[in-house]
Amino acid sequence: MRFTKKFTAFQRILGTIIGQLRKYIALILIAVVILLVSGGVYMILNPEEAIRGAFGIIEMRGRQSITEGLIVAFSYVLFLVGLLVIYRGASLGYNPRIAITYVLLGVVLLIISFLLFYILILIKI
């Protein structure tokens, strides 16, 4: 009898934890993908590369510093937020003024993201 009460309490706690994870699983997956795509594994496995280069940027294409990884990750986040803002603006068809504002803000975020990538590529080459 005591065992079943403890087991049901454990099930309730486990159900609560799983319910909370379901809410944030998309954000967790996006964060992991951005970490992997921006070279997070390379930065963790090669920490000595972080000190080299001017402004923390190594001027070689085969190497990456922590600063470069953070710039790339920030650019990916800006790009993703820009796309989400454009999507939100496109779904606000009932209010054209706010929709146009959202779409323009999303386009500005996309342009800033591409400019960050372009500047980083110019420095590295």
XYZ file of C-alpha atoms in Angstrom:
125
model
C 0.000 0.000 0.000
C 2.773 2.437 0.885
C 4.675 1.470 -2.212
C 1.799 2.396 -4.520
C 1.389 5.807 -2.844
C 5.079 6.539 -3.292
C 4.922 5.276 -6.858
C 1.963 7.485 -7.756
C 3.698 10.494 -6.183
C 6.770 9.695 -8.268
C 4.589 9.423 -11.375
C 3.032 12.799 -10.621
C 6.433 14.451 -10.174
C 7.760 12.780 -13.321
C 4.657 13.851 -15.245
C 5.157 17.451 -14.107
C 8.806 17.428 -15.197
C 7.945 15.924 -18.585
C 5.144 18.459 -19.027
C 7.551 21.326 -18.398
C 10.111 19.832 -20.801
C 7.473 19.555 -23.527
C 6.905 23.298 -23.283
C 10.567 24.119 -23.808
C 11.779 21.225 -25.971
C 11.731 23.332 -29.157
C 13.838 26.070 -27.535
C 16.264 23.487 -26.147
C 16.640 21.873 -29.579
C 17.155 25.248 -31.263
C 19.839 26.165 -28.702
C 21.638 22.835 -29.223
C 21.513 23.194 -33.017
C 22.860 26.762 -32.850
C 25.662 25.585 -30.537
C 26.600 22.788 -32.932
C 26.333 24.855 -36.121
C 28.314 27.777 -34.714
C 31.235 25.498 -33.863
C 30.596 25.002 -30.164
C 32.124 21.520 -30.106
C 35.307 22.807 -31.767
C 35.541 25.662 -29.249
C 35.146 23.252 -26.335
C 37.689 20.747 -27.678
C 40.302 23.390 -28.688
C 40.315 26.040 -25.948
C 43.868 27.223 -26.737
C 42.611 28.840 -29.949
C 40.640 31.445 -27.971
C 43.679 33.609 -27.181
C 45.036 33.998 -30.699
C 44.278 36.695 -33.246
C 43.413 40.387 -33.208
C 40.070 41.163 -31.583
C 39.787 37.465 -30.830
C 39.415 36.608 -34.515
C 41.900 34.239 -36.118
C 42.673 35.202 -39.712
C 42.733 31.617 -40.978
C 39.805 29.763 -42.489
C 40.511 26.457 -40.750
C 40.549 27.844 -37.207
C 37.941 29.408 -34.966
C 38.159 31.335 -31.718
C 35.508 31.700 -29.059
C 34.811 35.247 -30.234
C 34.101 34.037 -33.753
C 31.852 31.302 -32.436
C 29.886 33.806 -30.383
C 29.551 36.149 -33.375
C 28.303 33.292 -35.546
C 25.881 32.091 -32.856
C 24.565 35.644 -32.384
C 24.120 35.965 -36.149
C 22.172 32.712 -36.278
C 19.941 33.887 -33.429
C 19.341 37.226 -35.189
C 18.524 35.380 -38.393
C 16.073 33.069 -36.633
C 14.397 35.927 -34.752
C 14.141 37.888 -38.005
C 12.397 34.980 -39.707
C 10.027 34.547 -36.761
C 9.176 38.265 -36.746
C 8.470 38.163 -40.496
C 6.234 35.129 -39.966
C 4.394 36.898 -37.152
C 3.931 39.970 -39.324
C 2.586 37.870 -42.187
C 0.028 36.294 -39.862
C -1.320 39.707 -38.772
C -3.367 40.323 -41.901
C -6.177 42.003 -40.006
C -3.928 44.926 -38.995
C -1.797 45.971 -41.991
C 0.103 48.747 -40.229
C 1.452 46.470 -37.497
C 2.040 43.690 -40.040
C 4.219 45.952 -42.192
C 6.133 47.083 -39.096
C 6.812 43.466 -38.106
C 7.911 42.506 -41.603
C 10.258 45.504 -41.870
C 11.740 44.758 -38.442
C 12.315 41.149 -39.502
C 14.009 42.242 -42.718
C 16.271 44.635 -40.772
C 17.261 41.780 -38.429
C 18.025 39.551 -41.421
C 20.182 42.266 -43.006
C 22.097 42.792 -39.742
C 22.665 39.039 -39.506
C 24.007 38.839 -43.054
C 26.233 41.876 -42.463
C 27.752 40.222 -39.383
C 28.506 37.104 -41.432
C 29.940 39.184 -44.276
C 32.209 41.229 -41.988
C 33.459 38.066 -40.297
C 34.225 36.485 -43.668
C 36.056 39.644 -44.818
C 38.215 39.596 -41.680
C 38.994 35.888 -42.022
C 39.964 36.009 -45.699
